[in-house]
Short mmCIF file of C-alpha atoms in Angstrom, two decimals:
data_model
loop_
_atom_site.label_atom_id
_atom_site.label_comp_id
_atom_site.label_asym_id
_atom_site.label_seq_id
_atom_site.Cartn_x
_atom_site.Cartn_y
_atom_site.Cartn_z
CA MET J 1 0.00 0.00 0.00
CA THR J 2 1.27 3.47 -0.91
CA VAL J 3 0.37 6.84 0.64
CA ASP J 4 1.43 10.41 -0.17
CA PRO J 5 2.61 12.70 2.65
CA GLY J 6 -0.29 14.95 3.49
CA GLY J 7 -2.77 12.39 2.12
CA SER J 8 -4.30 9.23 3.57
CA ALA J 9 -4.77 5.54 2.77
CA ARG J 10 -7.04 2.89 4.30
CA VAL J 11 -6.85 -0.85 4.86
CA ARG J 12 -9.31 -3.28 6.45
CA LEU J 13 -8.45 -5.77 9.18
CA ARG J 14 -10.61 -8.82 9.84
CA VAL J 15 -10.82 -10.46 13.27
CA ARG J 16 -12.46 -13.82 14.11
CA ASN J 17 -13.43 -15.00 17.59
CA THR J 18 -12.21 -18.61 17.70
CA GLY J 19 -12.99 -18.97 21.40
CA ASP J 20 -16.09 -20.28 23.13
CA VAL J 21 -17.14 -17.10 24.96
CA VAL J 22 -18.25 -13.63 23.90
CA ASP J 23 -15.17 -11.42 23.86
CA GLU J 24 -14.34 -7.76 23.25
CA TYR J 25 -11.25 -6.91 21.21
CA ARG J 26 -9.36 -3.59 21.52
CA PHE J 27 -7.06 -2.34 18.74
CA VAL J 28 -3.94 -0.26 19.50
CA PRO J 29 -1.57 0.93 16.69
CA VAL J 30 2.13 0.34 17.43
CA GLY J 31 5.41 1.21 15.69
CA ASP J 32 6.76 4.37 14.07
CA LEU J 33 3.53 4.98 12.13
CA SER J 34 1.32 4.80 15.24
CA PRO J 35 1.03 8.63 15.67
CA TRP J 36 -0.48 8.83 12.18
CA THR J 37 -2.65 5.69 12.37
CA THR J 38 -6.29 5.59 13.50
CA VAL J 39 -8.52 2.53 13.97
CA GLU J 40 -12.30 2.72 13.49
CA PRO J 41 -13.87 1.41 15.61
CA GLU J 42 -11.33 1.18 18.42
CA ALA J 43 -13.01 -1.96 19.87
CA ILE J 44 -15.51 -4.58 18.70
CA ARG J 45 -17.48 -7.30 20.53
CA LEU J 46 -17.74 -10.74 18.87
CA TYR J 47 -19.68 -13.89 19.61
CA PRO J 48 -17.89 -17.23 19.33
CA GLY J 49 -17.24 -18.19 15.72
CA THR J 50 -18.13 -14.74 14.32
CA THR J 51 -15.96 -12.30 12.35
CA GLY J 52 -15.63 -8.51 12.62
CA THR J 53 -13.88 -5.83 10.53
CA VAL J 54 -12.08 -2.60 11.50
CA GLU J 55 -10.57 0.02 9.21
CA LEU J 56 -7.02 1.40 9.58
CA THR J 57 -6.35 4.88 8.21
CA PHE J 58 -2.77 6.06 7.62
CA ALA J 59 -2.33 9.86 7.30
CA PRO J 60 1.40 10.80 7.38
CA PRO J 61 2.02 14.58 7.45
CA ARG J 62 3.81 16.44 4.69
CA SER J 63 6.92 16.93 6.78
CA PRO J 64 10.43 15.47 7.13
CA ASP J 65 9.11 13.14 9.84
CA ALA J 66 7.29 11.06 7.20
CA THR J 67 10.29 9.00 6.05
CA ALA J 68 10.11 8.05 2.38
CA GLY J 69 10.03 4.36 1.49
CA PRO J 70 8.59 1.24 3.14
CA ASN J 71 7.53 1.77 6.77
CA PRO J 72 6.40 -1.17 8.92
CA TYR J 73 3.28 -0.87 11.03
CA GLY J 74 1.51 -3.09 13.52
CA VAL J 75 -1.83 -3.28 15.35
CA GLN J 76 -2.01 -4.81 18.80
CA ILE J 77 -5.25 -6.83 19.22
CA ILE J 78 -6.06 -7.29 22.93
CA PRO J 79 -8.90 -9.69 23.92
CA THR J 80 -10.61 -8.54 27.10
CA GLU J 81 -11.40 -12.06 28.34
CA HIS J 82 -8.05 -13.58 27.40
CA PRO J 83 -5.40 -10.76 27.41
CA GLU J 84 -2.63 -13.39 27.30
CA ALA J 85 -3.78 -14.16 23.72
CA THR J 86 -2.77 -10.69 22.49
CA THR J 87 -1.51 -10.71 18.89
CA VAL J 88 0.12 -8.07 16.65
CA PRO J 89 -0.51 -8.38 12.88
CA GLU J 90 2.04 -6.39 10.86
CA GLY J 91 2.31 -4.85 7.43
CA ASN J 92 4.15 -2.23 5.37
CA VAL J 93 3.09 1.18 4.09
CA THR J 94 5.22 2.86 1.41
CA ILE J 95 5.39 6.64 1.85
CA THR J 96 6.12 8.45 -1.40
CA PRO J 97 9.08 10.86 -1.50
CA PHE J 98 8.67 14.61 -1.89
CA THR J 99 11.20 17.44 -2.13
CA GLU J 100 10.73 20.87 -0.65
CA VAL J 101 13.44 23.46 -0.06
CA ARG J 102 13.40 26.78 1.75
CA ALA J 103 16.30 29.27 1.55
CA GLU J 104 16.90 32.59 3.29
CA LEU J 105 19.70 35.17 3.28
CA VAL J 106 20.90 36.29 6.70
CA PRO J 107 21.01 39.26 6.61
CA PRO J 108 19.26 40.16 3.35
CA THR J 109 21.29 43.38 3.06
CA VAL J 110 25.06 43.55 3.64
CA LYS J 111 27.33 46.60 3.59
CA GLY J 112 31.06 47.04 3.00
CA ARG J 113 33.61 49.10 1.08
CA PHE J 114 35.67 46.10 -0.06
CA ARG J 115 33.46 43.05 0.64
CA GLY J 116 30.18 41.83 2.10
CA ARG J 117 29.63 38.62 4.04
CA PRO J 118 26.06 37.27 3.72
CA ARG J 119 25.09 33.80 4.93
CA LEU J 120 22.58 31.57 3.10
CA ALA J 121 20.45 29.19 5.18
CA VAL J 122 19.08 26.22 3.18
CA ASP J 123 16.39 24.12 4.90
CA ASN J 124 15.42 20.66 3.64
CA ILE J 125 11.76 20.31 4.59
CA GLY J 126 11.21 17.31 2.31
CA ASN J 127 11.49 13.66 3.33
CA VAL J 128 14.51 12.67 1.18
CA LYS J 129 18.17 13.73 1.25
CA LEU J 130 18.79 16.96 -0.67
CA THR J 131 21.85 17.41 -2.90
CA ALA J 132 22.29 20.95 -4.20
CA SER J 133 24.84 23.50 -5.38
CA VAL J 134 24.82 27.27 -4.88
CA GLY J 135 25.84 29.99 -7.33
CA GLY J 136 25.64 33.79 -7.44
CA SER J 137 24.75 36.32 -10.13
CA ASP J 138 23.91 40.01 -10.56
CA ASN J 139 23.06 42.45 -13.33
CA GLY J 140 26.17 43.80 -15.05
CA ASP J 141 28.56 41.28 -13.48
CA GLU J 142 29.62 43.88 -10.89
CA LEU J 143 30.35 41.40 -8.08
CA SER J 144 32.46 38.27 -7.62
CA TYR J 145 31.22 35.42 -5.41
CA ASP J 146 33.13 33.14 -3.04
CA LEU J 147 30.77 30.52 -1.50
CA HIS J 148 31.76 27.87 1.04
CA PRO J 149 30.65 25.16 0.70
CA ALA J 150 29.41 25.47 -2.87
CA ASN J 151 27.85 21.95 -2.78
CA VAL J 152 25.76 20.59 0.11
CA GLN J 153 23.97 17.40 1.09
CA ILE J 154 21.20 17.94 3.64
CA GLU J 155 19.28 15.25 5.51
CA PRO J 156 15.48 15.60 5.81
CA GLY J 157 14.50 18.09 8.49
CA ARG J 158 17.98 19.61 8.71
CA ALA J 159 19.56 22.85 7.51
CA ALA J 160 22.90 23.87 5.99
CA PHE J 161 24.57 27.28 6.19
CA ILE J 162 26.66 28.60 3.29
CA GLN J 163 29.09 31.42 4.04
CA GLY J 164 29.40 33.87 1.16
CA THR J 165 31.87 36.65 0.40
CA LEU J 166 30.88 39.31 -2.14
CA LYS J 167 33.62 41.52 -3.64
CA PRO J 168 32.95 44.49 -5.92
CA ARG J 169 35.01 44.58 -9.09
CA GLN J 170 35.48 48.36 -8.75
CA ILE J 171 36.24 50.45 -5.66
CA ILE J 172 34.32 53.69 -5.12
CA TRP J 173 36.95 56.17 -3.96
CA LEU J 174 34.72 59.19 -3.41
CA GLY J 175 31.03 59.78 -3.83
CA ALA J 176 27.66 58.46 -2.81
CA LYS J 177 27.13 54.82 -1.87
CA GLN J 178 25.89 52.41 -4.52
CA THR J 179 23.29 49.67 -4.10
CA ARG J 180 23.98 46.45 -6.01
CA PRO J 181 21.16 43.83 -6.08
CA TYR J 182 22.34 40.24 -6.40
CA SER J 183 20.91 36.72 -6.29
CA LEU J 184 22.10 33.41 -4.83
CA ALA J 185 20.45 30.38 -6.48
CA VAL J 186 20.02 26.91 -4.97
CA LYS J 187 20.36 24.45 -7.88
CA ARG J 188 19.04 20.87 -7.83
CA SER J 189 19.15 18.19 -10.48
CA GLY J 190 15.88 17.99 -12.41
CA ALA J 191 14.34 21.06 -10.73
CA GLU J 192 14.20 24.78 -11.35
CA PRO J 193 16.81 26.83 -9.42
CA LEU J 194 15.52 28.49 -6.26
CA PRO J 195 16.72 32.14 -6.33
CA VAL J 196 17.14 34.21 -3.15
CA GLN J 197 17.43 37.96 -3.62
CA GLY J 198 19.80 40.13 -1.62
CA THR J 199 21.33 43.61 -1.66
CA TYR J 200 24.97 44.68 -1.35
CA VAL J 201 25.51 48.33 -0.36
CA GLN J 202 28.96 49.71 -1.24
CA PRO J 203 29.86 53.10 0.30
CA GLY J 204 32.71 55.28 -1.01
CA LEU J 205 36.17 54.80 0.41
CA LEU J 206 36.38 58.48 1.43
CA PRO J 207 33.25 60.08 2.89
CA ARG J 208 31.75 63.04 1.04
CA TRP J 209 32.19 65.41 3.97
CA LEU J 210 35.95 64.83 3.81
CA GLY J 211 36.11 66.33 0.30
CA VAL J 212 34.08 69.34 1.46
CA PHE J 213 36.38 69.77 4.46
CA PHE J 214 39.58 69.75 2.36
CA SER J 215 38.02 72.18 -0.14
CA MET J 216 37.18 74.62 2.66
CA LEU J 217 40.65 74.19 4.18
CA LEU J 218 42.32 74.92 0.82
CA ALA J 219 40.15 78.03 0.33
CA LEU J 220 41.08 79.33 3.79
CA ALA J 221 44.79 78.70 3.13
CA ILE J 222 44.65 80.64 -0.15
CA ALA J 223 42.77 83.51 1.51
CA PHE J 224 45.34 83.69 4.34
CA ALA J 225 48.26 83.73 1.88
CA VAL J 226 46.69 86.57 -0.11
CA MET J 227 46.12 88.64 3.04
CA TRP J 228 49.69 87.97 4.26
CA PHE J 229 51.40 89.16 1.10
CA ALA J 230 49.02 92.11 0.66
CA TYR J 231 49.31 93.46 4.23
CA LYS J 232 52.84 92.33 5.33
CA PRO J 233 53.91 94.61 8.34
CA ALA J 234 57.32 96.41 8.42
CA VAL J 235 59.64 95.10 11.17
CA GLY J 236 62.50 97.34 12.51
CA SER J 237 64.95 97.37 15.47
CA LEU J 238 64.58 99.94 18.30
CA ALA J 239 68.03 99.23 19.87
CA THR J 240 70.77 102.05 19.83
CA PRO J 241 74.53 101.65 19.32
CA GLY J 242 75.22 103.33 22.71
CA ALA J 243 73.65 100.51 24.56
CA ASN J 244 76.06 98.05 22.98
CA GLU J 245 79.10 100.25 23.88
CA ALA J 246 77.98 100.59 27.55
CA ALA J 247 77.64 96.88 27.79
CA ALA J 248 81.21 96.44 26.56
CA THR J 249 82.74 98.64 29.40
CA LEU J 250 81.11 96.73 32.21
CA ALA J 251 83.34 94.27 34.04
CA PRO J 252 81.97 90.96 34.92
CA PRO J 253 81.01 90.66 38.65
CA THR J 254 83.23 88.69 41.07
CA PRO J 255 81.53 85.44 41.96
CA THR J 256 80.65 85.04 45.68
CA PRO J 257 81.55 81.63 47.16
CA THR J 258 78.60 79.72 48.51
CA ALA J 259 78.29 76.86 50.92
CA PRO J 260 77.70 73.44 49.40
CA THR J 261 74.10 72.39 49.32
CA ALA J 262 73.25 69.87 52.01
CA ALA J 263 71.94 66.52 50.90
CA PRO J 264 68.28 66.11 51.63
CA THR J 265 67.52 64.24 54.84
CA GLN J 266 65.04 61.46 55.28
CA SER J 267 62.46 63.94 56.50
CA GLN J 268 62.88 65.92 53.28
CA ALA J 269 62.26 62.92 51.02
CA PRO J 270 59.55 63.48 48.46
CA PRO J 271 56.10 62.27 49.56
CA LYS J 272 54.98 58.89 48.40
CA SER J 273 52.41 58.69 45.70
CA GLU J 274 48.87 58.03 46.90
CA GLY J 275 47.84 56.46 43.61
CA GLY J 276 48.64 52.86 44.62
CA GLY J 277 50.28 51.98 41.29
CA GLY J 278 47.01 51.36 39.54
CA GLY J 279 45.85 48.79 42.11
CA GLY J 280 42.43 50.50 42.31
CA ALA J 281 41.34 49.39 38.81
CA LYS J 282 37.87 47.81 38.78
CA LYS J 283 37.67 44.09 38.20
CA PRO J 284 35.35 42.90 35.44
CA PRO J 285 31.96 41.71 36.70
CA PRO J 286 31.53 37.93 37.08
CA GLU J 287 29.99 36.05 34.17
CA ASP J 288 26.20 35.50 34.38
CA LYS J 289 25.76 31.70 34.56
CA LEU J 290 22.09 31.93 33.48
CA SER J 291 22.65 33.93 30.26
CA HIS J 292 23.49 32.48 26.83
CA VAL J 293 23.36 28.80 27.86
CA MET J 294 22.30 25.53 26.24
CA LEU J 295 19.75 23.34 28.05
CA ARG J 296 21.26 19.82 27.79
CA ASN J 297 19.29 16.92 29.21
CA GLY J 298 21.30 14.87 31.71
CA THR J 299 19.81 11.56 30.52
CA THR J 300 19.53 11.93 26.73
CA GLN J 301 22.50 14.37 26.36
CA LYS J 302 20.46 16.31 23.78
CA CYS J 303 19.61 20.01 23.78
CA ALA J 304 16.31 21.89 23.95
CA GLY J 305 15.26 24.03 20.98
CA PRO J 306 12.59 24.64 18.35
CA PRO J 307 12.75 22.64 15.12
CA PRO J 308 15.72 23.66 12.92
CA VAL J 309 13.25 24.77 10.21
CA ALA J 310 11.00 26.78 12.56
CA ASN J 311 12.25 30.05 11.00
CA ASP J 312 12.15 31.81 14.41
CA SER J 313 8.32 31.97 14.42
CA ALA J 314 6.04 32.22 17.44
CA GLY J 315 4.23 28.99 18.26
CA SER J 316 7.16 26.75 17.34
CA PRO J 317 7.15 23.66 19.60
CA VAL J 318 10.17 23.03 21.82
CA SER J 319 11.74 19.58 21.46
CA GLN J 320 15.15 17.93 21.88
CA TYR J 321 17.79 17.69 19.15
CA PRO J 322 21.48 16.79 19.05
CA CYS J 323 23.57 19.57 20.61
CA GLU J 324 25.18 21.46 17.72
CA ALA J 325 28.72 22.87 17.57
CA SER J 326 27.19 26.21 16.49
CA PRO J 327 24.04 26.23 18.65
CA ALA J 328 22.98 29.80 17.81
CA GLU J 329 22.45 28.75 14.20
CA VAL J 330 19.78 26.22 15.24
CA ASN J 331 18.16 28.21 18.07
CA GLN J 332 19.67 26.15 20.93
CA VAL J 333 20.98 29.09 23.03
CA TRP J 334 18.72 30.44 25.81
CA SER J 335 18.91 33.11 28.51
CA LEU J 336 17.14 32.68 31.86
CA ASP J 337 16.00 36.26 32.60
CA THR J 338 15.03 37.01 36.21
CA VAL J 339 11.50 38.48 36.29
CA ALA J 340 10.55 38.22 39.99
CA LYS J 341 13.53 38.02 42.34
CA GLY J 342 12.83 35.91 45.44
CA LYS J 343 9.12 35.50 44.57
CA GLY J 344 9.27 31.75 43.93
CA PRO J 345 8.96 28.85 46.40
CA ASP J 346 11.51 28.99 49.24
CA GLY J 347 12.62 32.43 48.03
CA ALA J 348 13.73 31.22 44.57
CA ASP J 349 14.01 33.66 41.65
CA LEU J 350 11.33 33.32 38.97
CA VAL J 351 12.81 33.40 35.45
CA GLN J 352 11.67 33.42 31.84
CA ILE J 353 13.51 31.09 29.41
CA ARG J 354 14.17 33.31 26.37
CA ASN J 355 15.63 32.02 23.07
CA ASP J 356 18.63 34.21 22.11
CA THR J 357 17.98 33.84 18.36
CA SER J 358 14.20 34.28 18.09
CA GLY J 359 13.68 36.46 21.19
CA TYR J 360 10.64 34.36 22.15
CA CYS J 361 10.09 32.73 25.55
CA MET J 362 9.32 29.10 26.46
CA ASP J 363 5.56 29.15 27.16
CA LEU J 364 2.60 26.83 27.81
CA PRO J 365 -0.84 27.15 26.17
CA ASP J 366 -3.33 29.66 27.59
CA LYS J 367 -2.88 30.80 31.21
CA GLY J 368 -2.88 29.04 34.56
CA ALA J 369 -1.87 25.47 35.34
CA ALA J 370 -1.19 23.21 32.34
CA PRO J 371 -1.89 19.45 32.62
CA ARG J 372 0.82 16.82 32.75
CA GLY J 373 2.17 15.97 29.29
CA THR J 374 1.69 19.50 27.85
CA GLN J 375 4.39 20.46 25.32
CA PRO J 376 5.92 23.96 25.66
CA HIS J 377 6.24 26.27 22.67
CA GLU J 378 7.80 29.65 21.84
CA SER J 379 5.70 32.76 22.44
CA ALA J 380 6.15 36.50 22.95
CA CYS J 381 7.66 37.23 26.38
CA THR J 382 5.16 38.79 28.82
CA GLN J 383 7.14 39.19 32.11
CA THR J 384 3.94 38.90 34.19
CA LEU J 385 3.08 36.63 37.11
CA ASP J 386 -0.37 35.68 35.77
CA ASP J 387 0.99 33.82 32.73
CA ASN J 388 2.68 30.39 32.71
CA GLN J 389 6.04 31.53 31.31
CA LEU J 390 7.69 31.64 34.75
CA TRP J 391 10.03 28.88 35.97
CA TRP J 392 12.40 28.34 38.86
CA LEU J 393 15.55 26.23 39.19
CA VAL J 394 16.20 23.56 41.81
CA LYS J 395 19.77 22.25 41.92
CA ARG J 396 19.88 18.50 42.49
CA PRO J 397 22.42 17.22 45.04
CA ASN J 398 25.20 14.80 44.08
CA THR J 399 24.44 15.06 40.34
CA GLY J 400 27.37 17.09 39.05
CA GLY J 401 25.33 20.25 38.32
CA LEU J 402 21.88 19.01 37.21
CA TYR J 403 18.82 21.24 37.72
CA TRP J 404 15.09 20.68 37.80
CA ILE J 405 13.33 23.39 35.74
CA ARG J 406 9.91 23.76 37.40
CA ASN J 407 6.89 25.69 36.09
CA TYR J 408 5.50 28.21 38.58
CA ALA J 409 1.88 28.17 37.33
CA SER J 410 1.63 24.39 36.78
CA ASN J 411 1.98 23.16 40.37
CA GLY J 412 5.76 22.98 40.13
CA MET J 413 5.86 20.24 37.46
CA CYS J 414 9.25 19.75 35.79
CA LEU J 415 10.46 20.23 32.22
CA ASP J 416 10.72 16.68 30.85
CA VAL J 417 11.49 14.72 27.64
CA SER J 418 8.61 12.60 26.36
CA GLY J 419 9.16 8.87 26.75
CA TYR J 420 10.65 6.91 29.63
CA ALA J 421 14.36 6.73 30.37
CA ALA J 422 14.00 3.16 31.64
CA THR J 423 12.87 1.93 28.21
CA GLY J 424 15.01 4.29 26.09
CA GLY J 425 11.91 5.87 24.59
CA ASP J 426 13.27 9.35 25.21
CA LYS J 427 16.34 9.09 22.93
CA LYS J 428 14.64 10.03 19.65
CA ASP J 429 15.75 13.21 17.84
CA GLY J 430 12.84 15.63 17.82
CA ALA J 431 11.20 14.07 20.90
CA SER J 432 8.90 16.74 22.35
CA LEU J 433 9.53 18.36 25.72
CA THR J 434 6.63 18.08 28.16
CA LEU J 435 5.59 18.81 31.73
CA PHE J 436 5.85 15.86 34.10
CA THR J 437 6.11 15.00 37.79
CA CYS J 438 9.62 15.78 39.03
CA SER J 439 11.87 12.75 39.55
CA ASP J 440 15.59 12.05 39.80
CA THR J 441 15.16 8.63 38.13
CA ASP J 442 13.75 9.86 34.78
CA ASP J 443 14.86 12.63 32.40
CA GLN J 444 13.90 15.82 34.27
CA GLY J 445 17.53 16.83 35.03
CA TRP J 446 19.16 19.56 32.90
CA PHE J 447 22.67 21.00 32.59
CA LEU J 448 23.12 24.73 31.89
CA VAL J 449 26.07 24.68 29.45
CA LYS J 450 27.87 27.63 27.87
CA PRO J 451 28.16 27.17 24.06
CA ASP J 452 31.98 27.27 24.18
CA GLN J 453 31.95 24.43 26.73
CA ASN J 454 29.57 22.20 24.73
#
């Protein structure tokens, strides 16, 4: 059976009661396709020797999570009267591949006299690996392009960043700045190139006011020279020859002997400087341990963040992903801003968890207490006590620096990774973060890690 992402497909499952009593059978989807599988009806009641039918509907989303190719599925059939006779029929559903690419220049406008350094973000939001090359062009061939890397391979649901260097072929020595539109194109085999428009602004090497200043200075110098030569004053000596003759008849005075100057005593020593040799210089303030940190789970060793293709939009869900070497590029750097100092339980500071890249805060739906299992998302920061964006930290003893991150409005429940640590169900990339009862035996412990220590 084949199904397109974003579409649906159905299959029927027949069940026969081979026992000797009336029994009710419940149907539970299992496997990777279970989130996108529904069973109608969810349970049927059969008399001995009779047969019933249920319908399975598969509806994978049009997203990178719907892996292209054959995907196994299973349905757990649980008899109420004889649960030990549970069986799991299995099958395969083939999900068709689709390709979808999104590209964005960061920033869209760059400025420089000799070069500009834009960065191109390419997101693969299809369900197959993307192989592409990147090239640049502009009207009039006024720029040269240096792109690294020029060829990329991107897994589904991931992004690649291409560093570009634009160099103008001519330097503007003096005059107004010039705006040069350009385009970077993402090229794929068998598909039309995806162009991304940008602007390079090239100012003059010497500012315009400098030319005006030198012109005025030259005009003043010429005016001063003209006035000097036109009104040069006559200079003459007022001394008389008699004064020189009188000076020649004077004998030099006899020098009077003087006592030698006494050496200065200890009491006459110059006073010591009161400056202290610069010892009064202020020390730099200590580093804020709650700003610009990555939230790394102590059990899964993965970091909290929105999806890499969330495009910094409000409402993006917060999940776990592998901790990246450049976490700011994938929105994995957070700052815990103190909103209400000492207002939390036991005098703890209440903080908002703000994403450094998007500027949004980790939030829960609506206001007031959220139920267990609720997934947080990014939302505009409110800095108020009546919302559920406030959290407080509880350091766990004998854990090497782990913290519980507890929600103030939701009865102190902890930030958690969906799935259980005991079964390894919490290791999946993209596993959603949720609220859950605090425990030191599951995955509610978090490290606050600086990006350069990751």
